[in-house]
Short mmCIF file of C-alpha atoms in Angstrom, two decimals:
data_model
loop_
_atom_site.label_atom_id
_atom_site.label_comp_id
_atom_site.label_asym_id
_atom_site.label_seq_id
_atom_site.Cartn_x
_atom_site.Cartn_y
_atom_site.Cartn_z
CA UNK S 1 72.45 63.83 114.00
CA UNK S 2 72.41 67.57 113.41
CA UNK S 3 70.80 69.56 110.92
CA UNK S 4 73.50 70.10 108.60
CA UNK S 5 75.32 66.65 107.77
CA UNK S 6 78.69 66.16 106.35
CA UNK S 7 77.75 66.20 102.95
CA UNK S 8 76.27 69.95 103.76
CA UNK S 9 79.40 71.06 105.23
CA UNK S 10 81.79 69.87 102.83
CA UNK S 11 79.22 71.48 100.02
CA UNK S 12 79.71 74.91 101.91
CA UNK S 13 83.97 74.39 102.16
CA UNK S 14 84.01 73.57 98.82
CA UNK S 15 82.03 76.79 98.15
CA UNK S 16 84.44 78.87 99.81
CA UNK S 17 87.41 76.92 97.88
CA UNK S 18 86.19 77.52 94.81
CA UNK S 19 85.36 81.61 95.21
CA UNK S 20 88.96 82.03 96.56
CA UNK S 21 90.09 80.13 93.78
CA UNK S 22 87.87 82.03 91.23
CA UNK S 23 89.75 85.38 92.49
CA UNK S 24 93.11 83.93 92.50
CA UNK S 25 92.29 82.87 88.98
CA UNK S 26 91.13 85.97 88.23
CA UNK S 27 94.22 87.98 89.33
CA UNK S 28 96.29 85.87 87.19
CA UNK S 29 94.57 87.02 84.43
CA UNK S 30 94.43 90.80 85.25
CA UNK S 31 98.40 90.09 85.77
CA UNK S 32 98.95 88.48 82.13
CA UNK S 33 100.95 91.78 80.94
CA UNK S 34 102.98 91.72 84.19
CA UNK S 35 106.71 91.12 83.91
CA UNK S 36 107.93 88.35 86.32
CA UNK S 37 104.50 87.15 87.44
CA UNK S 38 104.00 83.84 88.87
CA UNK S 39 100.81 83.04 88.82
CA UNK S 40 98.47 81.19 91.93
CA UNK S 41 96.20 78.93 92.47
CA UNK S 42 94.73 76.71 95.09
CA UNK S 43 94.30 73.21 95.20
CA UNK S 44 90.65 73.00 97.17
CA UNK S 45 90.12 69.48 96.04
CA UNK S 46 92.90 68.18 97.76
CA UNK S 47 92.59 70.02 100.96
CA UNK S 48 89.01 68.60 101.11
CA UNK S 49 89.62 65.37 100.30
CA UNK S 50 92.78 65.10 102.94
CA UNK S 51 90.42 66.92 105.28
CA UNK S 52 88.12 63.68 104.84
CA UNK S 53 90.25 61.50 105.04
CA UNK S 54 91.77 62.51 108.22
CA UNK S 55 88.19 63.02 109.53
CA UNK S 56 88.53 66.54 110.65
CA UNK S 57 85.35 69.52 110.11
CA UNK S 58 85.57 70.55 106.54
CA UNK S 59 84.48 74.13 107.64
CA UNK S 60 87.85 74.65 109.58
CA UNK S 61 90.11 73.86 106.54
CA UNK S 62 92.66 76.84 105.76
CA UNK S 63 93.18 76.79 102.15
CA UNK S 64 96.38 78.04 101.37
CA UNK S 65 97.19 79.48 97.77
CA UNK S 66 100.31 78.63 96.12
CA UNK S 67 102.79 80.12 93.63
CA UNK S 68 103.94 78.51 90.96
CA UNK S 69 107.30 79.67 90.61
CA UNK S 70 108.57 76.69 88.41
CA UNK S 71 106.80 77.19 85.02
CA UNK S 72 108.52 80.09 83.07
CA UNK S 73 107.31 79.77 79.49
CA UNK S 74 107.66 83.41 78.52
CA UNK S 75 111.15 85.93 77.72
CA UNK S 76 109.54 88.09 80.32
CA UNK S 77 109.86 85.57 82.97
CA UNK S 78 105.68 85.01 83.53
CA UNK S 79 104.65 81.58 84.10
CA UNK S 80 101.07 82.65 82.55
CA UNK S 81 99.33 81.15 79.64
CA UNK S 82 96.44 83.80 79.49
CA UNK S 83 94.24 80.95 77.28
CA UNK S 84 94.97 78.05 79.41
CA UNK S 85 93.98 80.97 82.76
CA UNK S 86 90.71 81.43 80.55
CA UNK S 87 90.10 77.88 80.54
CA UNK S 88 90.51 77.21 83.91
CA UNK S 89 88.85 80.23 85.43
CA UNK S 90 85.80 78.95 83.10
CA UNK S 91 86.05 75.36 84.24
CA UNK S 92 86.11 76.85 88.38
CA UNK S 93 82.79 78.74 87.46
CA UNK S 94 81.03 76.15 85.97
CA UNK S 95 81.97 74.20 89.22
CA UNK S 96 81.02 76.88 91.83
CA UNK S 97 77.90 76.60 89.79
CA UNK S 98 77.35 73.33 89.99
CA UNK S 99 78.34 73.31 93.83
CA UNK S 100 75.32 75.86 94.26
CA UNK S 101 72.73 73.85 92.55
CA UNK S 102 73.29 70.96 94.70
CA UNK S 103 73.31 73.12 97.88
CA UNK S 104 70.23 74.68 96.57
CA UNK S 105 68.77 71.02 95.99
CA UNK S 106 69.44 69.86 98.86
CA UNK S 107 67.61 73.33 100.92
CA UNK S 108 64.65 72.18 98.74
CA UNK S 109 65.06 68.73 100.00
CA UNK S 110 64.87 69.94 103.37
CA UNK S 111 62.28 72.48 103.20
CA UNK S 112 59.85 69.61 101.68
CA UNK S 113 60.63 68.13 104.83
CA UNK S 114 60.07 70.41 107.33
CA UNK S 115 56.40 71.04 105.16
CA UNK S 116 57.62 74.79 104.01
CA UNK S 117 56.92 74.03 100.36
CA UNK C 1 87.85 87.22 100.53
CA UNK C 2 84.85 87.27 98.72
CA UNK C 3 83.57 87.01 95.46
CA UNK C 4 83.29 90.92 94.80
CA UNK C 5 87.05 91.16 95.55
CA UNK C 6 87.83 88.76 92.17
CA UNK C 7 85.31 91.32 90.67
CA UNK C 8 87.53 94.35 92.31
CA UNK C 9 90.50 92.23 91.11
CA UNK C 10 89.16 91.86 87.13
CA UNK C 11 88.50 96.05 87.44
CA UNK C 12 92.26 96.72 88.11
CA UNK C 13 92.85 94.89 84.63
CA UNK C 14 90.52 96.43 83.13
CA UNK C 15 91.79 100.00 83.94
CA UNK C 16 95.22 98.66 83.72
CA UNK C 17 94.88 97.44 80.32
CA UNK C 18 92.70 100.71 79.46
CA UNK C 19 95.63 102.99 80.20
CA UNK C 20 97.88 100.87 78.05
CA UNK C 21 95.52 101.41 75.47
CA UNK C 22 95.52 104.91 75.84
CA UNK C 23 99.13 105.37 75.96
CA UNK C 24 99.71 103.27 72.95
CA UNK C 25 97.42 105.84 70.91
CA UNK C 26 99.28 108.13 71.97
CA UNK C 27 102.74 106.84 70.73
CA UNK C 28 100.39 106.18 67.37
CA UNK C 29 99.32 109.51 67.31
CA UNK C 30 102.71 111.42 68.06
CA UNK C 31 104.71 108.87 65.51
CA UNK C 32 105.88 111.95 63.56
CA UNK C 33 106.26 114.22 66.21
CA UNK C 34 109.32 116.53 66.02
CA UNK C 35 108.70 118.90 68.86
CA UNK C 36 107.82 117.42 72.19
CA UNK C 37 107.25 118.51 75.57
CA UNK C 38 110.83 118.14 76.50
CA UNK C 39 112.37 119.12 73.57
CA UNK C 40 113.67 116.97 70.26
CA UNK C 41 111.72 114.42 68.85
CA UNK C 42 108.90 112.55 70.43
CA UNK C 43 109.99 109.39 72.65
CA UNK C 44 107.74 106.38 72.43
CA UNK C 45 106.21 105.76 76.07
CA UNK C 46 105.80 102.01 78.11
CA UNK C 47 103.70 101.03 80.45
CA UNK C 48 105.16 99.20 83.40
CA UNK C 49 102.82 96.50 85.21
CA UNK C 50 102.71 95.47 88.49
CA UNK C 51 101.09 93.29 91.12
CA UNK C 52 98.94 95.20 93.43
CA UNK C 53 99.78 95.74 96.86
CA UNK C 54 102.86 94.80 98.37
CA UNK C 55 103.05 91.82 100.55
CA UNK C 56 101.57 91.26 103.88
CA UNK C 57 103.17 91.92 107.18
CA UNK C 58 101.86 88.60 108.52
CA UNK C 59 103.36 86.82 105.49
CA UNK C 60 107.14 88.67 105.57
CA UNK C 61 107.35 87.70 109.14
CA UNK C 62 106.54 84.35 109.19
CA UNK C 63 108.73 83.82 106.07
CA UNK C 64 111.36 85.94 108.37
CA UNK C 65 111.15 83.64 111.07
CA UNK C 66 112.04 80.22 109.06
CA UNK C 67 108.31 79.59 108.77
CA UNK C 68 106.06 78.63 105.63
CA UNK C 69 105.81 82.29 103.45
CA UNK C 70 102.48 82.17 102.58
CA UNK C 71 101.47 83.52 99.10
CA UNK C 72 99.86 87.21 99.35
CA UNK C 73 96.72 88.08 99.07
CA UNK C 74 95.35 88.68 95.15
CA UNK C 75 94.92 92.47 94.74
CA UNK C 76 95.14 92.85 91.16
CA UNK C 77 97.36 94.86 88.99
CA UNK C 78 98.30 98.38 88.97
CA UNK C 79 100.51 100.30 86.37
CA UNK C 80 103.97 100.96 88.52
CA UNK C 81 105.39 103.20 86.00
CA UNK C 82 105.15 104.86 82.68
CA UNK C 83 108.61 105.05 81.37
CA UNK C 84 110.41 106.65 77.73
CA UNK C 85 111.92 104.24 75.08
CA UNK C 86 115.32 105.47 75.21
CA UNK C 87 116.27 103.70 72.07
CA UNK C 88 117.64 106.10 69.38
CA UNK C 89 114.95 108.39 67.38
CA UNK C 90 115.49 107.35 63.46
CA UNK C 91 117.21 110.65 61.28
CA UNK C 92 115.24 111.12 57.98
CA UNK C 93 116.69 113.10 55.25
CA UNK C 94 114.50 115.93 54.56
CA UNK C 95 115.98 119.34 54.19
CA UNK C 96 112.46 121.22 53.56
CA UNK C 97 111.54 120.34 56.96
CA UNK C 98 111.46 123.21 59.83
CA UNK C 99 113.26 121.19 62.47
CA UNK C 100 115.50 120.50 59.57
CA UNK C 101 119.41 120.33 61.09
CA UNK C 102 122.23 121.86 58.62
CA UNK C 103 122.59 118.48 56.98
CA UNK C 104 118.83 118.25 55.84
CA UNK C 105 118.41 115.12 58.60
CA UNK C 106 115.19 115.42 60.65
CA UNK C 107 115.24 113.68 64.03
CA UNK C 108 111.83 111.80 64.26
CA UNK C 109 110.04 109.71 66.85
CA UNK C 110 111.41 106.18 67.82
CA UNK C 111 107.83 105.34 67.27
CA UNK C 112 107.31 102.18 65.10
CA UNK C 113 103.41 102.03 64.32
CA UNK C 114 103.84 97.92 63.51
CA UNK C 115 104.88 97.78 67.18
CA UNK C 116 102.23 99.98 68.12
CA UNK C 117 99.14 98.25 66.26
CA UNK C 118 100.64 94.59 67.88
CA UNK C 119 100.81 96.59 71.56
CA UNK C 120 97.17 97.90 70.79
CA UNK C 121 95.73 94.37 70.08
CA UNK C 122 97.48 92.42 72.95
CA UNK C 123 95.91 95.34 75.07
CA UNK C 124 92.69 94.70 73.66
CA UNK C 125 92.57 90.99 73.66
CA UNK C 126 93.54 91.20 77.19
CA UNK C 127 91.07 93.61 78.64
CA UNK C 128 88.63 91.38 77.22
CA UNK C 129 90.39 88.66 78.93
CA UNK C 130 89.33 90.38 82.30
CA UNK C 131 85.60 91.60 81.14
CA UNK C 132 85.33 87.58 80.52
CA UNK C 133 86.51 87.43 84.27
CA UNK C 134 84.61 89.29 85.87
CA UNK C 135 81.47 88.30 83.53
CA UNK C 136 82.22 84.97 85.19
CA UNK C 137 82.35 86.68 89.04
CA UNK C 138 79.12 88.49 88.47
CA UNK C 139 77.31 85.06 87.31
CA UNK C 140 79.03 82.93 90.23
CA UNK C 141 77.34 85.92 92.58
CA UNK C 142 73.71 85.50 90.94
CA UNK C 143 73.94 82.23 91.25
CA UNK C 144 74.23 82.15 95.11
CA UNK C 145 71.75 84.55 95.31
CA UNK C 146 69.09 81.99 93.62
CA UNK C 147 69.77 80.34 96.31
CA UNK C 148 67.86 82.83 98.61
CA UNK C 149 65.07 82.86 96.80
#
């Protein structure tokens, strides 16, 4: 067994899906006043949990971002709903956040074991 | 990719939305304008929005080729344009005036300050949209820091 298990690994994907997702989120929102937007996102949950499934290293998942051409809800043909953006770009930080504590956690675990602390 | 590019990304809203502002006041401030730079009466100005950065080579060729086209890179927004209102100026009777034509009608800006204040608000409201943004960016970053110490 090596150092870092699968639970660490997945931890750091899942890191790296949620700070691409924070600035995808994040450019939808500076792009609220743009004509024609569509906004992006990324769908790290479901690349992790496919990656699990089909066994392979979470640290060589590709996450992809996708448009979201379908939803048109204002004259100016932008898909964006600046409050619901809000809302999610909240609910990804609070999750990146959580995602750290358990990483950090989990170093503490570890250095306990290894006598550093 | 990294978390000081969504922070990058939140700044080009923020001076996006800034110069809105500022051209906004300055349609407020030049409503009754009768002489400007060009001649006439004062035409309201519009900012035009756009994404940042045009697509990636990598991306334009693969789509080219029948492949996936993968969604660009986030770069933020940037203001393409600032463009005249070329709806008509309003004609207001008032024959005292100096820029007064032979009939007594004035032409004045096509400036309507209702417009204006609603324009200055939805600015407003959405720079603080991306000051919440990148509040959130900078906290995501200190917390992965705490995780050095």
């Amino acid at each position: 067994m090596s150092l870092f298990d699968s639970t660490q690994l997945a931890l750091e994907s899942a890191l790296r899906g949620a700070s691409m997702r924070q600035e995808l989120l994040t450019n939808n929102l500076a792009n609220a006043n743009t004509p024609g937007y569509q906004r992006q996102d990324l769908d790290f949950h479901s690349a992790l949990r496919a990656a699990q499934a089909s066994g392979q290293d979470p640290t060589t998942i590709a996450f992809q971002a996708t448009a979201d051409p379908a939803r048109t809800v204002r004259a100016d043909g932008s898909g964006l709903d600046p409050d619901q953006e809000a809302a999610t770009l909240a609910k990804n930080t609070l999750e990146y956040q959580a995602l750290v504590q358990v990483m950090g956690a989990r170093t503490t675990i570890m250095q306990i074991a290894m006598g550093v602390r | 990719m990294g978390l000081f590019d969504a922070i990058d990304v939140a700044g080009s809203g923020l001076t996006a939305e800034r110069l809105r502002m500022d051209v906004t006041a300055e349609n407020l401030a030049n409503a009754q304008t009768t002489r400007a730079a060009g001649g006439g009466a004062y035409h309201r100005k519009q900012v035009v929005l756009q994404q940042a950065g045009g697509p990636a080579f990598s991306n334009v060729l693969s789509g080219a080729l029948g492949g996936v086209r993968a969604v660009d890179a986030a770069r933020g927004v940037e203001v393409g344009a600032i463009v005249e209102d070329a709806s008509a100026t309003r004609r207001v009777y008032d024959p005292g005036h100096p820029d007064a034509d032979p009939q007594g009608y004035v032409e004045m800006p096509n400036v309507n300050p209702v417009t204006e204040m609603v324009d200055l608000i939805g600015a407003s409201r959405s720079y603080e949209a991306n000051v919440t943004a990148m509040q959130s960016a900078k906290q995501m970053f200190t917390k992965t820091l705490e995780l050095l110490r």
